[in-house]
PDB file of C-alpha atoms in Angstrom:
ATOM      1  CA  UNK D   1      71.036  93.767 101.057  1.00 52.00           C
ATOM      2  CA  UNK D   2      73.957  94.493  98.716  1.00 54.00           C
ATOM      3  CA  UNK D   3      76.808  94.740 100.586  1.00 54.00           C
ATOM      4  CA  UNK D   4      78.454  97.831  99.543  1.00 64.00           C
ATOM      5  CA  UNK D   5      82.157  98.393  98.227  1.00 63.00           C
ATOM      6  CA  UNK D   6      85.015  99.014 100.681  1.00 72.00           C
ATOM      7  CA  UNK D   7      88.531  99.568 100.090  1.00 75.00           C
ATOM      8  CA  UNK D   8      91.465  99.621 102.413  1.00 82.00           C
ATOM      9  CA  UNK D   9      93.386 102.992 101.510  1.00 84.00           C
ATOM     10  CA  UNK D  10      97.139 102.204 100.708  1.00 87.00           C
ATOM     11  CA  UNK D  11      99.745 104.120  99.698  1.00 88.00           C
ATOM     12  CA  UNK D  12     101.810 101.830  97.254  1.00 92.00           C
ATOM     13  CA  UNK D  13     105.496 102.043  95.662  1.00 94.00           C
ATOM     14  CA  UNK D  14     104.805 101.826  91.983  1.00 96.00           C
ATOM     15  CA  UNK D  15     108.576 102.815  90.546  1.00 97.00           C
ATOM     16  CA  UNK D  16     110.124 100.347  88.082  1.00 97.00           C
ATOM     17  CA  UNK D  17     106.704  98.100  88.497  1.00 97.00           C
ATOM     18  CA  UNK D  18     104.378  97.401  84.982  1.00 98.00           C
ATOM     19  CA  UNK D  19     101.541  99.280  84.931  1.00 98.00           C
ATOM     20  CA  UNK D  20      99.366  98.646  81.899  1.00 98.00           C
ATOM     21  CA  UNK D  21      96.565 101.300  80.810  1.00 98.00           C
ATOM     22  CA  UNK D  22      93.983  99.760  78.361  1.00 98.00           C
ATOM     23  CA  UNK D  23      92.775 102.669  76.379  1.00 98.00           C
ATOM     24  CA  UNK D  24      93.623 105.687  74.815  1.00 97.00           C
ATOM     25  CA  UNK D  25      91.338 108.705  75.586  1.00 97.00           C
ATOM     26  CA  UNK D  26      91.228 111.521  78.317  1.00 95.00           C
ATOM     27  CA  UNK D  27      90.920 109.025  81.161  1.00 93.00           C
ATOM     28  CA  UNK D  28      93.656 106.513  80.498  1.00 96.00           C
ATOM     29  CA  UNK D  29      96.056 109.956  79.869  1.00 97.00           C
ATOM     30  CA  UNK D  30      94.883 110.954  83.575  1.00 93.00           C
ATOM     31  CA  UNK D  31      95.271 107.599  85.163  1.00 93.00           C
ATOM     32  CA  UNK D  32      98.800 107.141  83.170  1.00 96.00           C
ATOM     33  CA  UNK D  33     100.226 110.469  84.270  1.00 96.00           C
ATOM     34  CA  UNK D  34     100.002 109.568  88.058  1.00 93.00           C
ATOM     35  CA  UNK D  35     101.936 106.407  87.781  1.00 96.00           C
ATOM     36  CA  UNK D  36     104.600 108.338  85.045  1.00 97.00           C
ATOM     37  CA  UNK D  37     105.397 110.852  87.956  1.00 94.00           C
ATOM     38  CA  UNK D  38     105.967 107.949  90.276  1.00 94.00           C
ATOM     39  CA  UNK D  39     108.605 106.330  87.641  1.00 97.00           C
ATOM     40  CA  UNK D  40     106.012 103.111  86.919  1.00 97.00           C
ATOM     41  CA  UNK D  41     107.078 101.366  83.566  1.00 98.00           C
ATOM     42  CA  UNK D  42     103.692 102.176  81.550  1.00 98.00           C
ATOM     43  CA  UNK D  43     101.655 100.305  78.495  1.00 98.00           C
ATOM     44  CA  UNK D  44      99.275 102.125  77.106  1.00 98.00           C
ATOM     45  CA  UNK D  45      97.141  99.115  74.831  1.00 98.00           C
ATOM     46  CA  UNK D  46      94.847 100.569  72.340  1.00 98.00           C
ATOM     47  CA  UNK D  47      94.020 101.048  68.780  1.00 98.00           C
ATOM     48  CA  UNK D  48      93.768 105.131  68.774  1.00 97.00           C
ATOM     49  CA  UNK D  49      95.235 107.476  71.763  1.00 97.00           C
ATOM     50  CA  UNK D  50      94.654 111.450  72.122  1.00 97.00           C
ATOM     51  CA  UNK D  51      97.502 113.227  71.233  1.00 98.00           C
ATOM     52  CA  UNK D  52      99.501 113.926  74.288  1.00 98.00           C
ATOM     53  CA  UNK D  53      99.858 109.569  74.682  1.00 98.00           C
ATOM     54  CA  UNK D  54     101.050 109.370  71.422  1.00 98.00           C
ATOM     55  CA  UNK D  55     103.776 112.611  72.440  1.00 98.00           C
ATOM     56  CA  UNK D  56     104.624 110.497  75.150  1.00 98.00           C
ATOM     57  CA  UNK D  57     104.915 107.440  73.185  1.00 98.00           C
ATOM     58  CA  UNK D  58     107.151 109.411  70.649  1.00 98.00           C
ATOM     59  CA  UNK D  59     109.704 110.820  73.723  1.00 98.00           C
ATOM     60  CA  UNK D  60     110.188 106.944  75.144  1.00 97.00           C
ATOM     61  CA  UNK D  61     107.971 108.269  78.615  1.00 98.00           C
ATOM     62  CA  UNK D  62     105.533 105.155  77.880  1.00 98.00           C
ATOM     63  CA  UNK D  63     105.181 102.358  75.376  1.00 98.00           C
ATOM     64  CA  UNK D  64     101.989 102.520  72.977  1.00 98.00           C
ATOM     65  CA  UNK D  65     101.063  99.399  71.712  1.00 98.00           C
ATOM     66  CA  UNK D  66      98.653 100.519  69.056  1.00 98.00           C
ATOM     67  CA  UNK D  67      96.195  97.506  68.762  1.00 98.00           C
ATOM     68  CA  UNK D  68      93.130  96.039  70.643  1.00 97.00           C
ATOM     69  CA  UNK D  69      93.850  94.464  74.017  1.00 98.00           C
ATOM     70  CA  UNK D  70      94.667  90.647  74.070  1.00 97.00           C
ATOM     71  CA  UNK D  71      95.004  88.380  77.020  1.00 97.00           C
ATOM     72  CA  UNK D  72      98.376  87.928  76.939  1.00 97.00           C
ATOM     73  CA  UNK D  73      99.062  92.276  77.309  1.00 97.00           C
ATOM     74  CA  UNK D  74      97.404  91.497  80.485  1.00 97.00           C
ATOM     75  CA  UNK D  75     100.560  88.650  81.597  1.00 95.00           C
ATOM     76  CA  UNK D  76     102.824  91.376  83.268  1.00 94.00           C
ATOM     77  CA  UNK D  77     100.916  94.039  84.726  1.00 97.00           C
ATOM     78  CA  UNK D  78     101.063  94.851  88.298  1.00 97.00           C
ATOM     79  CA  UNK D  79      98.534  96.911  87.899  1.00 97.00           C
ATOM     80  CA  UNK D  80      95.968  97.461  85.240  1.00 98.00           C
ATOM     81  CA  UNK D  81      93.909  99.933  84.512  1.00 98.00           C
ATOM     82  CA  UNK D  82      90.813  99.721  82.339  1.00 97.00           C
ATOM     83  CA  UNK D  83      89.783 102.992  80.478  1.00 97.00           C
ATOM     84  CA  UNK D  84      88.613 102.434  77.513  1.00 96.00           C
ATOM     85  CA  UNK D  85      84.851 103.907  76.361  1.00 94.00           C
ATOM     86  CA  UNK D  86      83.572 100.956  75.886  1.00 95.00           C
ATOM     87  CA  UNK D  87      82.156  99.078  79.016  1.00 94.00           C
ATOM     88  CA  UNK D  88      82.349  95.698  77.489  1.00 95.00           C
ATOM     89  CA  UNK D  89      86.377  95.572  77.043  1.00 96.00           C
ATOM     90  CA  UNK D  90      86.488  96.927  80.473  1.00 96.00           C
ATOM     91  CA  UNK D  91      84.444  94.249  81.713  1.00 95.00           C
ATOM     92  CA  UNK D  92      86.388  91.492  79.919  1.00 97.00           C
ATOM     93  CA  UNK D  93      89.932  93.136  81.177  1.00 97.00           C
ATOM     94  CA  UNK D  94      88.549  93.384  84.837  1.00 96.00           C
ATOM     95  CA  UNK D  95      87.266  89.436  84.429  1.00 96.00           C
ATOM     96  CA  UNK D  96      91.121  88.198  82.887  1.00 96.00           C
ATOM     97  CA  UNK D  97      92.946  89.273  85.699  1.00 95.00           C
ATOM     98  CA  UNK D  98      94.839  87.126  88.361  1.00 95.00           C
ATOM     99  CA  UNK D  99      94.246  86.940  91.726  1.00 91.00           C
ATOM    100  CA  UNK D 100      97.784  88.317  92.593  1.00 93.00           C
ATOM    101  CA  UNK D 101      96.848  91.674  89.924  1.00 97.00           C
ATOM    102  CA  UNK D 102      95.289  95.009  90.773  1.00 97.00           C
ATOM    103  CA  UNK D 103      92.844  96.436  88.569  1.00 97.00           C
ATOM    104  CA  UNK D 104      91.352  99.918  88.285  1.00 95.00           C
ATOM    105  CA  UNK D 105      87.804  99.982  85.925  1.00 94.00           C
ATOM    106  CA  UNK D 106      87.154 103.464  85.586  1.00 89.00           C
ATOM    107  CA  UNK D 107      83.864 103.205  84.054  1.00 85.00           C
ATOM    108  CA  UNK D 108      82.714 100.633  87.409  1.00 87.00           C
ATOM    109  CA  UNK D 109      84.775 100.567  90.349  1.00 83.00           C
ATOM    110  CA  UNK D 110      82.795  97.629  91.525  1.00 85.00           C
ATOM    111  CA  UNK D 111      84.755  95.804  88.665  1.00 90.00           C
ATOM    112  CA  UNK D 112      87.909  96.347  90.185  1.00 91.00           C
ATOM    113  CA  UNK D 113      90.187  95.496  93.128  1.00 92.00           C
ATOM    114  CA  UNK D 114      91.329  99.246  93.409  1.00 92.00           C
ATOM    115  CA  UNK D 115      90.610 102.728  93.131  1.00 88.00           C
ATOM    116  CA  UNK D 116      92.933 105.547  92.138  1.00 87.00           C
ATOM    117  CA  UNK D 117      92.073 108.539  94.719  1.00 89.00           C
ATOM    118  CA  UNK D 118      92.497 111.917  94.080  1.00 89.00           C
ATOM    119  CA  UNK D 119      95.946 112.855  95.702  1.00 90.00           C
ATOM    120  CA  UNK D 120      97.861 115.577  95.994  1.00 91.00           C
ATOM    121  CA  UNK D 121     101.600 116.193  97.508  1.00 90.00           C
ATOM    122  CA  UNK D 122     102.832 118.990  99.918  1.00 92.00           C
ATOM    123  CA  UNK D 123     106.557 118.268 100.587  1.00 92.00           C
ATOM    124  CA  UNK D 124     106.092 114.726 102.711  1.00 92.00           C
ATOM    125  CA  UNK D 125     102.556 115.139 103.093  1.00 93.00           C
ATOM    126  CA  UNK D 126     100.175 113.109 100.500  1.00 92.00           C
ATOM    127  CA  UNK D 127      96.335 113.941 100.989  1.00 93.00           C
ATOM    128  CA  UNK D 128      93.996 110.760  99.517  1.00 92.00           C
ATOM    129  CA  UNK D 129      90.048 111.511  99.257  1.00 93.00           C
ATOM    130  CA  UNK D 130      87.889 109.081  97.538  1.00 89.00           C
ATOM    131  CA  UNK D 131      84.250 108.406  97.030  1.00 87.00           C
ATOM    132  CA  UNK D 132      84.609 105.164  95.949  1.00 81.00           C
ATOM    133  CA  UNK D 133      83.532 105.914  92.626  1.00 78.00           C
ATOM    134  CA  UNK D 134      80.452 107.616  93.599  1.00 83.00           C
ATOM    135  CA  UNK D 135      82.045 111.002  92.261  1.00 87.00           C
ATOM    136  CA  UNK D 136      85.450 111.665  91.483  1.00 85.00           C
ATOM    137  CA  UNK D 137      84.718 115.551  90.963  1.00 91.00           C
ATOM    138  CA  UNK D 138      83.344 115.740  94.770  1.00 95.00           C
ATOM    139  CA  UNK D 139      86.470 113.652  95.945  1.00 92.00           C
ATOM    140  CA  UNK D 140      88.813 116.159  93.735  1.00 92.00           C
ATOM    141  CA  UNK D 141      86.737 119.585  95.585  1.00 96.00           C
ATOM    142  CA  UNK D 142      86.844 117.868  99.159  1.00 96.00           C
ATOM    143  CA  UNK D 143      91.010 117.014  98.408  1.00 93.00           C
ATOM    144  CA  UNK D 144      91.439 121.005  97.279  1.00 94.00           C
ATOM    145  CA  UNK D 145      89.533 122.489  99.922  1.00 95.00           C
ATOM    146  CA  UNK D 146      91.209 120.081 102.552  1.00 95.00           C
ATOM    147  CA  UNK D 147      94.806 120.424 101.430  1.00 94.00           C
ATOM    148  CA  UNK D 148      94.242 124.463 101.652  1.00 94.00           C
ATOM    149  CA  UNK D 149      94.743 123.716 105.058  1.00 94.00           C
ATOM    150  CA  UNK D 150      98.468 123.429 105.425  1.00 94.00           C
ATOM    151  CA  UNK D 151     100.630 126.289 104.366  1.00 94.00           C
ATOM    152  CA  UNK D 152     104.466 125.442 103.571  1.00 94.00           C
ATOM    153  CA  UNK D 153     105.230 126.599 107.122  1.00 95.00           C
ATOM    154  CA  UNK D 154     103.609 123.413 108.139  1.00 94.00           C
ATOM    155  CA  UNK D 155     105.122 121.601 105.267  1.00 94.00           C
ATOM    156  CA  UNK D 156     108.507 122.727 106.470  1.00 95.00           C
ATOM    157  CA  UNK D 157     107.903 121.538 109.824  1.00 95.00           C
ATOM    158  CA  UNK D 158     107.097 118.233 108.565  1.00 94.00           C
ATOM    159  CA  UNK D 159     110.320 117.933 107.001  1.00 93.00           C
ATOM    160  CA  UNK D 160     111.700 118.738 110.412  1.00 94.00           C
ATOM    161  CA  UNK D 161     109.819 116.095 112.374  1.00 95.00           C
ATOM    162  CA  UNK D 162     111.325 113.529 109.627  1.00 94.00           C
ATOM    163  CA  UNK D 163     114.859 114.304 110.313  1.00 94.00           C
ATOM    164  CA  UNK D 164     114.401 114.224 113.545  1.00 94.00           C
ATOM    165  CA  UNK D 165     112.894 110.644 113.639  1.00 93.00           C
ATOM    166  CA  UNK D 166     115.805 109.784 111.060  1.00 93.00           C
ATOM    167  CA  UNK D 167     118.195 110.726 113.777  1.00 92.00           C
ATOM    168  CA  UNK D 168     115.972 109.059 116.536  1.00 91.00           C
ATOM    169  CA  UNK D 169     116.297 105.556 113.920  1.00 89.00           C
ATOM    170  CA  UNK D 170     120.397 105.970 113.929  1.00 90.00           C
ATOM    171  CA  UNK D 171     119.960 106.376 117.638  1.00 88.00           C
ATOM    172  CA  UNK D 172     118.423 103.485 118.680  1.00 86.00           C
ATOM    173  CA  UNK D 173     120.111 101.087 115.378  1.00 75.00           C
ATOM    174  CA  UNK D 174     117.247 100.757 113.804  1.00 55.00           C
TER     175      UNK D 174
END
């Protein structure tokens, strides 16, 4: 029996850390967005990119290394994500790694070490589904329909529990 992929779900600070995208197409520009938003330093390593990368590129929001991935793009990269349309180059990113780097294969999440849920954000509240790569459209419908759920009265009254455990922190010197 094939044991069958698991993944502990983490929320992770990606700000000011390398994240390095390995193609150029509709994917990678999906994948890349979510770690712009979270102010990741981002790579974008291939030969041709759609047109918003390059736009982008153009306003300093990314680099754009225009050229075919080599092992030593790979040196730096916190996390790497491989999204390229061809399975081979995704394969031979996902087998370069080091122990010690995360790595996203969009085309086979078996390949990889992670998996980039669909998310969304209400105020202090972050929503995860995933599928583990079975089907990212089902894990984006199930995300919608469950984040429907809380209106920004409830938001608000999350911000309220915060500051009130901020104050219980300063209370107790912690």
């Amino acid at each position: 029996m094939i044991k069958e992929l698991t993944m502990l779900p983490l929320h992770i600070n990606v700000q000011n850390k390398n994240v390095l995208i390995v193609g150029g197409g509709s994917i990678a520009l999906r994948r890349l967005q979510l770690f712009l938003e979270e102010d990741a330093h981002v790579i974008v390593v291939s030969p041709e990119a759609v047109e918003e990368i390059e736009k982008l590129a153009k306003s300093g929001q990314l680099i754009w290394k225009k050229k075919k991935i080599e092992l030593s793009d790979l040196r730096e990269a916190f996390i790497i994500i491989a999204a390229t349309n061809d399975h081979q180059i995704n394969e031979w990113v996902a087998k370069q790694v080091t122990p010690n780097q995360l790595i996203n294969v969009a085309s086979n999440a078996e390949q990889g070490n992670i998996i980039v849920p669909k998310s969304i954000q209400k105020g202090r509240l972050t929503l995860s589904v995933s599928t583990n790569g079975a089907s990212p459209k089902l894990a984006k419908q199930i995300c919608e329909q469950i984040s429907q759920q809380f209106d920004e009265s409830f938001i608000k009254e999350l911000d309220i529990m915060y500051e009130k455990r901020q104050e219980n922190k300063k209370k107790k010197g912690k």
